[in-house]
Coordinates of C-alpha atoms and ligand atoms in Angstrom, one line a residue:
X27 CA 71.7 140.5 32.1
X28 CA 71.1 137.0 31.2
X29 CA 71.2 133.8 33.4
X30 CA 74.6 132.6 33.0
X31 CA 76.1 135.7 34.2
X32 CA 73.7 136.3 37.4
X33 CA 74.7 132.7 38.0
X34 CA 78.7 133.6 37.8
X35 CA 77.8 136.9 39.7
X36 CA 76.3 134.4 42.6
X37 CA 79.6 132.3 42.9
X38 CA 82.0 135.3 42.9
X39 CA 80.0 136.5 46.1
X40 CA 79.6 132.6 47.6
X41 CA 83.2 132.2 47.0
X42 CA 83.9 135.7 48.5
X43 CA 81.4 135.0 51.8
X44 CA 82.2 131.7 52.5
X45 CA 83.6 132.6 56.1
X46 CA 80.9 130.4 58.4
X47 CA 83.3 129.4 61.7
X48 CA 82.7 128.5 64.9
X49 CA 82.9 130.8 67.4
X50 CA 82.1 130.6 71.3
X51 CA 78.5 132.7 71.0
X52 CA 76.7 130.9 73.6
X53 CA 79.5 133.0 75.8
X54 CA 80.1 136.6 76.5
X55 CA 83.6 138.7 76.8
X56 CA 82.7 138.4 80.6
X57 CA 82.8 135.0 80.6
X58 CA 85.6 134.2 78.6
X59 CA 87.6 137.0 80.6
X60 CA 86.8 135.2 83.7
X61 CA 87.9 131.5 82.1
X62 CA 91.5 133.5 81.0
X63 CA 91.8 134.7 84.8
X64 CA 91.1 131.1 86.1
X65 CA 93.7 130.3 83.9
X66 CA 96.5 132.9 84.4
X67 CA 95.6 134.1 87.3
X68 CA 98.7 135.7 88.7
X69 CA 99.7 136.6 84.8
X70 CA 100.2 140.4 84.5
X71 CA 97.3 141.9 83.0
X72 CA 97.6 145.8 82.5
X73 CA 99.9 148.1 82.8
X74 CA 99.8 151.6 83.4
X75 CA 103.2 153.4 83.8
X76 CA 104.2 151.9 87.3
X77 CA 100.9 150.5 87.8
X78 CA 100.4 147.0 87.2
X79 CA 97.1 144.3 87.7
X80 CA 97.2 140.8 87.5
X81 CA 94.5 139.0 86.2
X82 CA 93.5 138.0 89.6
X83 CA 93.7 141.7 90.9
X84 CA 91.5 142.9 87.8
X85 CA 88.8 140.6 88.2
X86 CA 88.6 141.0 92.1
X87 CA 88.6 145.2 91.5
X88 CA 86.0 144.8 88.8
X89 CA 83.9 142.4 90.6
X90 CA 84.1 145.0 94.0
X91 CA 83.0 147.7 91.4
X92 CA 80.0 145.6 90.4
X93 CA 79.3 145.0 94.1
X94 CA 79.5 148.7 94.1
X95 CA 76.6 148.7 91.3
X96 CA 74.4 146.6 93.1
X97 CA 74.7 148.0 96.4
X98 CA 73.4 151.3 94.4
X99 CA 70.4 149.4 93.6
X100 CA 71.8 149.8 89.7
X101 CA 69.7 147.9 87.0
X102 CA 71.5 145.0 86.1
X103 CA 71.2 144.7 82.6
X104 CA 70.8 148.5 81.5
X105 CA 73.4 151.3 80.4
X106 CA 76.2 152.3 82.8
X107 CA 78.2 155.5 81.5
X108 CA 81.4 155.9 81.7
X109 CA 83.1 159.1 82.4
X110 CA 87.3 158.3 82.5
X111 CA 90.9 159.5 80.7
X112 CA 92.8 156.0 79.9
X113 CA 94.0 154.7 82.9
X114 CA 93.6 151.2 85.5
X115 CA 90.4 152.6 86.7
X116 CA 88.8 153.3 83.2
X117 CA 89.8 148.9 82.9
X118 CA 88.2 148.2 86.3
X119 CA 85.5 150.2 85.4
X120 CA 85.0 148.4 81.6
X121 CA 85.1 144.9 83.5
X122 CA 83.3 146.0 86.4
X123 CA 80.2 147.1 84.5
X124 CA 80.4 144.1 82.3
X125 CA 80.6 141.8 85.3
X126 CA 77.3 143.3 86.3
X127 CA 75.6 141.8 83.5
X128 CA 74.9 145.8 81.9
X129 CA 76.1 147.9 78.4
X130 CA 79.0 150.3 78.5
X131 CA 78.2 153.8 77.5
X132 CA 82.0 155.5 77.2
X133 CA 81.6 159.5 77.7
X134 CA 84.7 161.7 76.9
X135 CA 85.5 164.0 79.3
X136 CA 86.2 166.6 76.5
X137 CA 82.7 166.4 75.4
X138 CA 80.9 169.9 75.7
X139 CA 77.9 169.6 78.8
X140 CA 75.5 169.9 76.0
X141 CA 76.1 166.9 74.0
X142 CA 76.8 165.1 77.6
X143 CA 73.4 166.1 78.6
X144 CA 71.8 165.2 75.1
X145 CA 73.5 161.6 75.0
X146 CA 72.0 160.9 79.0
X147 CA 69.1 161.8 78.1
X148 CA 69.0 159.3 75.3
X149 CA 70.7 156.9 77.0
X150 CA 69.4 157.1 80.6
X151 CA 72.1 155.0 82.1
X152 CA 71.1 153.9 85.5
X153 CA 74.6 155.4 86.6
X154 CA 77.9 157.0 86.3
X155 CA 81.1 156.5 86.8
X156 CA 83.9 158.4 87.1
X157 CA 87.7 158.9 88.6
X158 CA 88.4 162.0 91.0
X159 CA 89.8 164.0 87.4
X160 CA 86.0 163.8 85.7
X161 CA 83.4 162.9 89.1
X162 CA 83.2 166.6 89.2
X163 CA 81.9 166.4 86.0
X164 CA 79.1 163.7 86.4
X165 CA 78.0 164.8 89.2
X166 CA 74.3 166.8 89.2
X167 CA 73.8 164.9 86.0
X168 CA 72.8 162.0 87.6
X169 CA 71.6 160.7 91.2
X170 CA 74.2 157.6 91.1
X171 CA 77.5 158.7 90.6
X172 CA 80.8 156.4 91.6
X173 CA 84.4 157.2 91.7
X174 CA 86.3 154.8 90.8
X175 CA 89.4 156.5 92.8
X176 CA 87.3 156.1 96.4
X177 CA 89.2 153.3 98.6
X178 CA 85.8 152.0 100.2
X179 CA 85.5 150.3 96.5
X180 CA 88.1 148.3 97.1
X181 CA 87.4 147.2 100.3
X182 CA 84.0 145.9 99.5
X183 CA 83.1 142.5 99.2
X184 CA 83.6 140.6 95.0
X185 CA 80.0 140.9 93.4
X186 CA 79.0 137.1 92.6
X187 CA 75.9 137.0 90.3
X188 CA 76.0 133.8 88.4
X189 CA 73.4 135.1 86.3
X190 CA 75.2 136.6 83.6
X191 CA 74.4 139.0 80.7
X192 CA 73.3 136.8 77.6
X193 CA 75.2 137.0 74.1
X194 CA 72.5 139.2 72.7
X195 CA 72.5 141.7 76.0
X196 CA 74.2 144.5 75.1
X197 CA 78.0 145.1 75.5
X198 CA 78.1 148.8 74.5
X199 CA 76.4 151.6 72.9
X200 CA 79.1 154.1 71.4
X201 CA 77.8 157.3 70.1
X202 CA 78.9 158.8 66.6
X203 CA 78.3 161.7 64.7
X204 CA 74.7 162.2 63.2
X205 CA 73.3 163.8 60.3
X206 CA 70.1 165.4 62.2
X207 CA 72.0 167.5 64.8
X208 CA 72.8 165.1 67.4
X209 CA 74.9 162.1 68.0
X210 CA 73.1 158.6 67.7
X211 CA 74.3 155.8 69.8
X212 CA 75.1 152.2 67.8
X213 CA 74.3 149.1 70.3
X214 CA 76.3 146.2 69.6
X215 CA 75.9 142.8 71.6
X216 CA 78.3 141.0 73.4
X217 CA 77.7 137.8 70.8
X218 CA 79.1 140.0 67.9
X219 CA 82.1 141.7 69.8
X220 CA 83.0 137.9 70.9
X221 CA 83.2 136.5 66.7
X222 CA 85.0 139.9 66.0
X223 CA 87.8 138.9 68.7
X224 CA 87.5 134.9 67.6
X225 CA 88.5 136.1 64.3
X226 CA 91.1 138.3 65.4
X227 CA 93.1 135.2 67.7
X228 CA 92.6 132.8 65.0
X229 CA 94.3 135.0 62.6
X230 CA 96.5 137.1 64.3
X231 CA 97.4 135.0 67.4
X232 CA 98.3 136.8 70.8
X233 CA 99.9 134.9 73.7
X234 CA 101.0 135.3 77.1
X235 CA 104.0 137.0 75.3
X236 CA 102.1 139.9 73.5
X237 CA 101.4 142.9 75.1
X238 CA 98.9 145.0 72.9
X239 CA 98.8 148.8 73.3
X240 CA 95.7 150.7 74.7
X241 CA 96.0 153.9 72.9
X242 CA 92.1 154.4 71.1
X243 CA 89.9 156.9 72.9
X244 CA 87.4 154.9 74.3
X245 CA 84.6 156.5 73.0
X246 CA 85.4 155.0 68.8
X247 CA 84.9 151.3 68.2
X248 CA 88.7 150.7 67.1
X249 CA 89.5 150.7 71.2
X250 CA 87.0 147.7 71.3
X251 CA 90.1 145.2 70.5
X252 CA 92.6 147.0 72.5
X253 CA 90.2 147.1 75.6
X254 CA 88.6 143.3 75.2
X255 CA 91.0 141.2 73.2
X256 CA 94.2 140.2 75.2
X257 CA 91.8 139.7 78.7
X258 CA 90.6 136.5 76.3
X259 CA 93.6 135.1 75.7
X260 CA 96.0 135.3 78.5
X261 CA 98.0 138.3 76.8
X262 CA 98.8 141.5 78.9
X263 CA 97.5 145.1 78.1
X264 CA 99.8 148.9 77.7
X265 CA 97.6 151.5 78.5
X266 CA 99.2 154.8 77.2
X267 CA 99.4 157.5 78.8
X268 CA 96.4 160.2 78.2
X269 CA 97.6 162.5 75.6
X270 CA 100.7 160.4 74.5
X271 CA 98.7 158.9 71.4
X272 CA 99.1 162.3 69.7
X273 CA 103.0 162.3 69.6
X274 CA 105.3 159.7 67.8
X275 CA 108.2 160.1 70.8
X276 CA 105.7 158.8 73.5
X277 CA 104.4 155.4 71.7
X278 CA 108.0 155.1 71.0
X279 CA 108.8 155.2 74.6
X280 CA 106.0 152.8 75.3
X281 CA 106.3 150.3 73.1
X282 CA 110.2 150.2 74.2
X283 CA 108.7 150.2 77.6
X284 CA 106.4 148.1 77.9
X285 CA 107.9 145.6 74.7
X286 CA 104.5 146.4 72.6
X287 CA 104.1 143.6 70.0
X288 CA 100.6 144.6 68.7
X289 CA 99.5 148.1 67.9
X290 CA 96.6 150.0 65.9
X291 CA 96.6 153.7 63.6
X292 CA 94.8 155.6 61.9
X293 CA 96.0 155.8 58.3
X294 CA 96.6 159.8 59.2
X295 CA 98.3 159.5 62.5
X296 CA 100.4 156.3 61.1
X297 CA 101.8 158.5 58.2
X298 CA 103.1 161.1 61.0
X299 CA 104.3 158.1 62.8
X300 CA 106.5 156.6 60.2
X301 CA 107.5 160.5 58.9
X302 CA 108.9 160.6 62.4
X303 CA 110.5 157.5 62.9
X304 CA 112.4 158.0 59.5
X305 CA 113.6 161.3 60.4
X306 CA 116.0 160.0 63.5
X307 CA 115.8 156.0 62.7
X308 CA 114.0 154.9 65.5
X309 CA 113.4 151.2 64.4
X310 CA 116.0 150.1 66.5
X311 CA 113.8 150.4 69.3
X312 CA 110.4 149.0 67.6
X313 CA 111.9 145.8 67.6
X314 CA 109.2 144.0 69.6
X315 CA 106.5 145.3 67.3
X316 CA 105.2 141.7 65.6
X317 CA 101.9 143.6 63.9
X318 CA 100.4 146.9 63.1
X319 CA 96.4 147.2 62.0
X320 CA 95.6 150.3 60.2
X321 CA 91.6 151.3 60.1
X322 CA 89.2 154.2 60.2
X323 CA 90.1 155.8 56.6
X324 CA 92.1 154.9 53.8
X325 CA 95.9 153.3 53.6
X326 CA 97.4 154.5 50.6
X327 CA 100.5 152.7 48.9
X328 CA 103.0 155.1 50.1
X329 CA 102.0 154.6 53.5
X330 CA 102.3 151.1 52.9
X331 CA 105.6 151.6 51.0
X332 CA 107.0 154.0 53.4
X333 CA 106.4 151.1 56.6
X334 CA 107.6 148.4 54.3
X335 CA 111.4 150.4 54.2
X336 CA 111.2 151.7 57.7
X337 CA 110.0 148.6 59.6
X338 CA 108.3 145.9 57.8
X339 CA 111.8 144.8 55.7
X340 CA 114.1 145.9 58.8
X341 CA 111.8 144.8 61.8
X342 CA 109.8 141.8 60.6
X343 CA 106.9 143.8 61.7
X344 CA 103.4 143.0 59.8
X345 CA 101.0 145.7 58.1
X346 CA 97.1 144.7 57.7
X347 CA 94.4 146.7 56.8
X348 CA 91.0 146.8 58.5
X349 CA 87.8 148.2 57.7
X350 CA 84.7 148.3 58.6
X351 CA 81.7 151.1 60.8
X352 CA 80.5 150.8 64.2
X353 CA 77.6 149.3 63.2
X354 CA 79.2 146.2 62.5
X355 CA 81.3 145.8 65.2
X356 CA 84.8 147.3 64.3
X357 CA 85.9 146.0 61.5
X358 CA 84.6 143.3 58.8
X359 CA 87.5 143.0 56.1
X360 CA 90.9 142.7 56.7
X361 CA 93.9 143.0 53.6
X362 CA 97.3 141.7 55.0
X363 CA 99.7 144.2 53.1
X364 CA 102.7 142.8 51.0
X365 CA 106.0 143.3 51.9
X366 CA 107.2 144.0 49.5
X367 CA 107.2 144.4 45.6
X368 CA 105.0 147.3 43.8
X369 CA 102.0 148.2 45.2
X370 CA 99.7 150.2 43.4
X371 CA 96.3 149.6 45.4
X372 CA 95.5 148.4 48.8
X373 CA 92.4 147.0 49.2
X374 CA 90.0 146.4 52.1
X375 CA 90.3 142.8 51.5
X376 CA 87.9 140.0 51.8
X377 CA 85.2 139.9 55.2
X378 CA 86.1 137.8 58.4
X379 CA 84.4 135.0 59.8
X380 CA 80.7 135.0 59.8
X381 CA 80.5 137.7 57.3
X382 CA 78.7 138.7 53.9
X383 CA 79.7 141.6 51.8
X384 CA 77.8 142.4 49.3
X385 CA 78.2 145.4 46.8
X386 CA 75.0 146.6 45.6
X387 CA 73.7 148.8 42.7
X388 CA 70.3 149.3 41.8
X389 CA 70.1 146.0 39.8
X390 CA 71.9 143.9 42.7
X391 CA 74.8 142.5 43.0
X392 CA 77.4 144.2 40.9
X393 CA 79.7 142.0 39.2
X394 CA 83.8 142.8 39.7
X395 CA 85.0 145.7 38.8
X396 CA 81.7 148.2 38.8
X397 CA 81.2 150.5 41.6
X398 CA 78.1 150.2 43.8
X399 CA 77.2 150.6 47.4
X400 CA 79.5 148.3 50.2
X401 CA 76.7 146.5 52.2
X402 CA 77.1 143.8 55.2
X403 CA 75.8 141.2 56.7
X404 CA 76.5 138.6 60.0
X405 CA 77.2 138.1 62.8
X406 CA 78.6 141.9 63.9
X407 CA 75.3 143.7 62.7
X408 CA 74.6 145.7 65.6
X409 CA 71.4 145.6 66.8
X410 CA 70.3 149.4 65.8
X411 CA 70.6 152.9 66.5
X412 CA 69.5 153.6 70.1
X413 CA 65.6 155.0 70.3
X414 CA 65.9 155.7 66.5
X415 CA 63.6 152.7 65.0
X416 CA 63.0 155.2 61.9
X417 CA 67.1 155.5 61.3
X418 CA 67.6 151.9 61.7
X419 CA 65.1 150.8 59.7
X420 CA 66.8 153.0 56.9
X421 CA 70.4 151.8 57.8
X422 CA 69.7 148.3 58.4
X423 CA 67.5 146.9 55.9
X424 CA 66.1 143.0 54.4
X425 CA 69.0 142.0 52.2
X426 CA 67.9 142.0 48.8
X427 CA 70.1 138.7 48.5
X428 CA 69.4 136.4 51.3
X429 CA 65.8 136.2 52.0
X430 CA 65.4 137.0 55.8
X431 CA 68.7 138.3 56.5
X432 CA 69.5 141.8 57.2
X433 CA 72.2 143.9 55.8
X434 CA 73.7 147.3 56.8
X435 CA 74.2 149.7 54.0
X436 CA 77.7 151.7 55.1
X437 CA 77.3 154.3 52.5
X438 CA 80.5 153.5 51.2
X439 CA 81.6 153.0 47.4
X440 CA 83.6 150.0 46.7
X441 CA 84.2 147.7 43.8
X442 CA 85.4 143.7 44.0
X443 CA 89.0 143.6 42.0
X444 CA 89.6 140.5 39.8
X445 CA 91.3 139.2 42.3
X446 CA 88.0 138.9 44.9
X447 CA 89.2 141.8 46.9
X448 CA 87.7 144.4 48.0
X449 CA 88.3 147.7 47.3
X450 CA 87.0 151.1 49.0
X451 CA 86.3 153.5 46.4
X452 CA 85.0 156.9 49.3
X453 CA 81.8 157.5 50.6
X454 CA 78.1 158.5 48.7
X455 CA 77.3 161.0 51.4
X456 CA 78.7 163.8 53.4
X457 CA 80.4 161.5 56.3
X458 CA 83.8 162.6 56.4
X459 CA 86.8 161.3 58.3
X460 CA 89.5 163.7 60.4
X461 CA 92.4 161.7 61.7
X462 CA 90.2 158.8 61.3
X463 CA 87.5 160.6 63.5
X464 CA 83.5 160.2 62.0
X465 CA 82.0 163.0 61.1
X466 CA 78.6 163.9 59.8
X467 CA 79.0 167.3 57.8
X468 CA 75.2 167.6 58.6
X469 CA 75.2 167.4 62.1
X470 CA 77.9 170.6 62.1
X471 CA 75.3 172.3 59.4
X472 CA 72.2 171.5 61.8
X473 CA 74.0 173.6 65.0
X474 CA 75.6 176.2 63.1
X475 CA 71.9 177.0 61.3
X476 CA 70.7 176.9 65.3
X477 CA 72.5 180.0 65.4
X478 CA 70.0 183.4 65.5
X479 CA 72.2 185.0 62.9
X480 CA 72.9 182.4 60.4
X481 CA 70.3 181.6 57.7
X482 CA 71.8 178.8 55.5
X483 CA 75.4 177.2 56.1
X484 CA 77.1 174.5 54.2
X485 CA 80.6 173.0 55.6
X486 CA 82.6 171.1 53.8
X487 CA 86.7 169.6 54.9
X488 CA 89.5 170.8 52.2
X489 CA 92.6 169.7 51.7
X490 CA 91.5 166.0 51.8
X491 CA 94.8 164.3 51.0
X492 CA 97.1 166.9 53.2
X493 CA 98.1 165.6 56.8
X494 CA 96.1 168.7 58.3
X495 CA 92.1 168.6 56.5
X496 CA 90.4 171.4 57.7
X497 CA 86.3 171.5 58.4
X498 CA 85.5 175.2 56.2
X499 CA 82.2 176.6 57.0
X500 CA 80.3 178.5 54.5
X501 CA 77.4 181.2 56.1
X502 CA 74.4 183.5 54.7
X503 CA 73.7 185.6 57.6
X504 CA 73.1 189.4 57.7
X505 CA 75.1 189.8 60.4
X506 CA 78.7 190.5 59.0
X507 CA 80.1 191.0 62.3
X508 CA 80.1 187.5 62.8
X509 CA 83.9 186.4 63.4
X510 CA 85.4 183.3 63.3
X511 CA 85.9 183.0 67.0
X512 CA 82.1 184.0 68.0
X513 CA 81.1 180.8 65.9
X514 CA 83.6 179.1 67.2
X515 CA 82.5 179.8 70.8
X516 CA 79.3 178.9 69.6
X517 CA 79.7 175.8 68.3
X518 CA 81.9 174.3 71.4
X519 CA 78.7 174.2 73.7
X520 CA 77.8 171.3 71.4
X521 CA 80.4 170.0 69.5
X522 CA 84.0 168.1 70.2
X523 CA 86.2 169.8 68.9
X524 CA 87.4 167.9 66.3
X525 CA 83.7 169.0 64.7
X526 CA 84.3 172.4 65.2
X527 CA 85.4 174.1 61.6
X528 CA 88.5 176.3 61.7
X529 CA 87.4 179.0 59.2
X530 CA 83.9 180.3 58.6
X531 CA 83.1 182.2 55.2
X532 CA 80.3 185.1 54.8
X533 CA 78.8 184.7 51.5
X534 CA 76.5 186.2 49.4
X535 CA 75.1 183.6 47.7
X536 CA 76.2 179.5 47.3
X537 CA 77.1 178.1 44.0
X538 CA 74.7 175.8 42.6
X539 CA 74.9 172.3 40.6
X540 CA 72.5 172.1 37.3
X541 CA 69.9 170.7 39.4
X542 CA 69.9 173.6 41.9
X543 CA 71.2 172.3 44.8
X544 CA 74.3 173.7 46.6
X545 CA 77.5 172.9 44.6
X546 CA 79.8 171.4 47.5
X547 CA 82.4 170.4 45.2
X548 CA 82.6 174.2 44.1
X549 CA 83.1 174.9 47.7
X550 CA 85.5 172.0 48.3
X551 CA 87.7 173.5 45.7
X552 CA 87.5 177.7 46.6
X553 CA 91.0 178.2 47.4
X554 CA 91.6 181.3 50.6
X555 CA 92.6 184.8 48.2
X556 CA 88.9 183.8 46.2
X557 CA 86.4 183.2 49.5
Ligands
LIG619 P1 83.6 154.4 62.1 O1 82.3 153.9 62.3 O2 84.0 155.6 62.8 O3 84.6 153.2 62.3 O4 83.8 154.8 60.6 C1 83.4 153.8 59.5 C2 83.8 154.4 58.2 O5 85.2 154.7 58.1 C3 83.6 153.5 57.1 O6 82.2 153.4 56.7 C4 84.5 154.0 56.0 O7 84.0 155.1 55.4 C5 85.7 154.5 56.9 N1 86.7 153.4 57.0 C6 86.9 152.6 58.0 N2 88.0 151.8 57.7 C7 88.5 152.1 56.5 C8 89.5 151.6 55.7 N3 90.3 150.7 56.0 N4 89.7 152.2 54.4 C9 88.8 153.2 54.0 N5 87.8 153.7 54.8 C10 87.6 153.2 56.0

């Protein structure tokens, strides 16, 4: 490569990361939820089917639930879990533990005891919370235990520590899948999730007249915008009803309901959406939807396609699509989707404010068109993987192209198109996506080989591109009694089930590439009469 062209290499990637804007970072989400209440305070702020909180009655509820935390003798800027289905409390609870100056650490309460145990004993929150459904659940696994359903909460006194969390305190630690076995948490500051929202209101505007719909499981980052963003802005929250999110007919009802303007999918779970929506015309009563973000896995053209004749040309509504891991906050491109025309690609797009992206091969920066590693930098670097110095240091490394900067490498393929968009071109590893859900194949492999019979296992998900993937494992064990449901049992002490594979294989031997190793592609492609 000569020096012309790794000077015209530099000014594709200047031109693409020139996003520098100010954002509030001296502040935190606290503090700027607390400047919206002072503002709006008798505004509506949540609702939750009959249930509605001003902005007034939020704050005071969270600010009794930190009094709560302090009258526990709760360390004030540490890790409070958080142990809730979506509902008011799980919001008080959020803003509660924020006002206290400490981190959020969301628990499902589908999450086997074993991976509970394992991520409080990582963790070490200096409490729990909980509602009367999941206190049973929390407690005996800690000594400080608060349900968010007693009355005495909300008769107690408003917590009134001036003294903040800082921007870089943490704002939450959310645990995804890991390749060694067990789940490692990602800890982002309260500095980063504040430029992620900035971006978001500068671009996609949200006013006293938006209602955005709380519909993520709290536990994955996507929920981050539903939870934090319209409490900045004076806009009012829909929490959906636990279990709703998994059928079309009840976010119909809600966002007719509750006159939903912003909403978020999976790629997956909006296909199903729109399938459904087309098969009765239901657009009439989407009419208050003004903008739908898609993230987590890829959006195809023919989902784009498909929304553009059901409710982007009908509706008005808007399509964008968002990308970006937990590690950097949620999302860090964004592609606003045409609406209409051919569309033969959709692209991740180009980064938001305060970001780099850089695609890296092992010469550097690759030039457009040429596939390399998608690698980022800014403001919404998290700051690590929680008591894993080793794995951080791997993840997030010194960027090869701004001395003292640090990048994180995703793990992603992507090229830049000739048009200085991004596009995602699948992952280098064996992180997989289900409904938009992370999984590490490796941390399946690493409990199923924990089993006394198994000797060697390789999973791997099939049917990629169908609505239902399905995780496959493949066993050597010398135990041919081994059924399906026995490893299924099995695997449920550890794993959500979402990891847990639906069909489990005996073999006698694993195909192997030419260099040896196990041929997962082979695998990938065995169809049911062969295994
Ligand atoms: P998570 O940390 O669970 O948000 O997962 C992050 C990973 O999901 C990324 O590294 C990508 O592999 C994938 N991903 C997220 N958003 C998109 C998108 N818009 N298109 C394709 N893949 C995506």
């Amino acid at each position: 490569m000569n020096f012309h062209e790794i000077s015209n290499i530099d000014i594709i990637y200047r031109q693409l990361n020139d996003t520098v804007f100010p954002y509030p970072k001296d502040k935190t989400i606290c503090q700027l939820f607390e400047a919206q209440v002072e503002k709006t305070p008798d505004a509506t702020a949540v609702i939750f089917g009959e249930e509605v909180l001003t902005y007034r009655e939020l704050n005071r509820k969270a600010g009794q639930l930190a009094y709560a935390l302090h009258q526990n003798g709760v360390e004030k800027n540490g890790i409070i879990g958080l142990m809730m289905e979506r509902s008011l409390e799980m919001i008080i609870g959020l803003y509660g533990i924020l006002k206290y100056g400490a981190a959020y650490l969301p628990i499902s309460p589908d999450y086997p005891e074993k991976r509970m145990e394992y991520i409080l004993s990582d963790s070490k929150p200096g409490c729990l919370i909980g509602q009367s459904k999941t206190i049973d659940k929390i407690i005996g696994f800690h000594s400080k235990c608060i349900n968010l359903n007693d009355e005495y909460i909300y008769e107690l006194p408003e917590y009134s520590y001036a003294d903040y969390a800082r921007p870089n305190d943490l704002m939450y630690v959310i645990y995804t899948s890991g390749s060694t076995g067990n789940p490692k948490g990602v800890m982002v500051e309260h500095h980063s999730v504040v430029n992620r929202l900035n971006w978001m209101q500068r671009r996609y505007p949200v006013t006293h007249d938006d209602t955005i719909m709380q519909k993520t499981p709290f536990v994955f980052d996507v929920s981050v915008w539903e939870l934090f963003w319209w409490s900045i802005t004076g806009a009012k929250l829909s929490i959906l009803k636990p279990g709703f999110e998994k059928f079309p007919q009840g976010i119909i009802e809600e966002v007719e309901r509750s006159k939903i303007t912003t909403l978020h999918f999976v790629p997956s779970m909006f296909n199903s959406f729109l399938n459904y929506i087309g098969s009765e015309d239901y657009t009439a009563k989407l009419l208050s939807l003004r903008q739908i973000f898609c993230s987590g896995e890829a959006l195809t053209p023919a989902h784009v396609k498909k929304f553009n004749t059901l409710l982007g040309q009908k509706n008005g509504t808007r399509l964008t699509n968002l990308y970006g891991p937990t590690e950097a906050t949620v999302d860090v491109t964004y592609y606003d989707c045409p609406g209409s025309g051919e569309i033969i690609k959709v692209p991740i797009g180009k980064p938001i404010d305060n970001t780099a992206m850089y695609i890296l091969g092992e010469s550097g920066l690759m030039p457009p068109g040429e596939k390399g590693e998608l690698c980022i930098a800014g403001v919404g670097l998290a700051r690590g993987y929680l008591n894993q110095p080793k794995l951080s240091d791997e993840r997030f490394v010194d960027s090869p192209v701004c001395r003292g900067a640090r990048i994180y490498r995703t793990g992603d393929y992507a090229r830049l198109l000739p048009n200085g968009n991004i596009e995602y071109l699948g992952r280098m590893d064996n992180q997989v996506k289900i409904r938009g859900l992370r999984i590490e194949l490796g941390e399946i492999e690493a409990r199923l080989c924990e089993h006394e019979a198994v000797s060697q296992c390789v999973v791997v998900l099939k049917d990629v591109e169908s609505i239902n993937p399905v995780l496959t494992a493949y066993l050597l064990t010398a135990d041919s009694s081994l059924t399906d449901k026995k490893m299924k049992m099995f695997l449920r002490n550890f794993l959500p089930d979402y990891m847990v594979p639906n069909h489990y294989i005996i073999m006698d031997s694993f195909p192997k590439t030419m260099n040896g190793k196990v041929d997962r592609n082979a695998l990938a492609l065995l169809k049911k009469s062969k295994e």
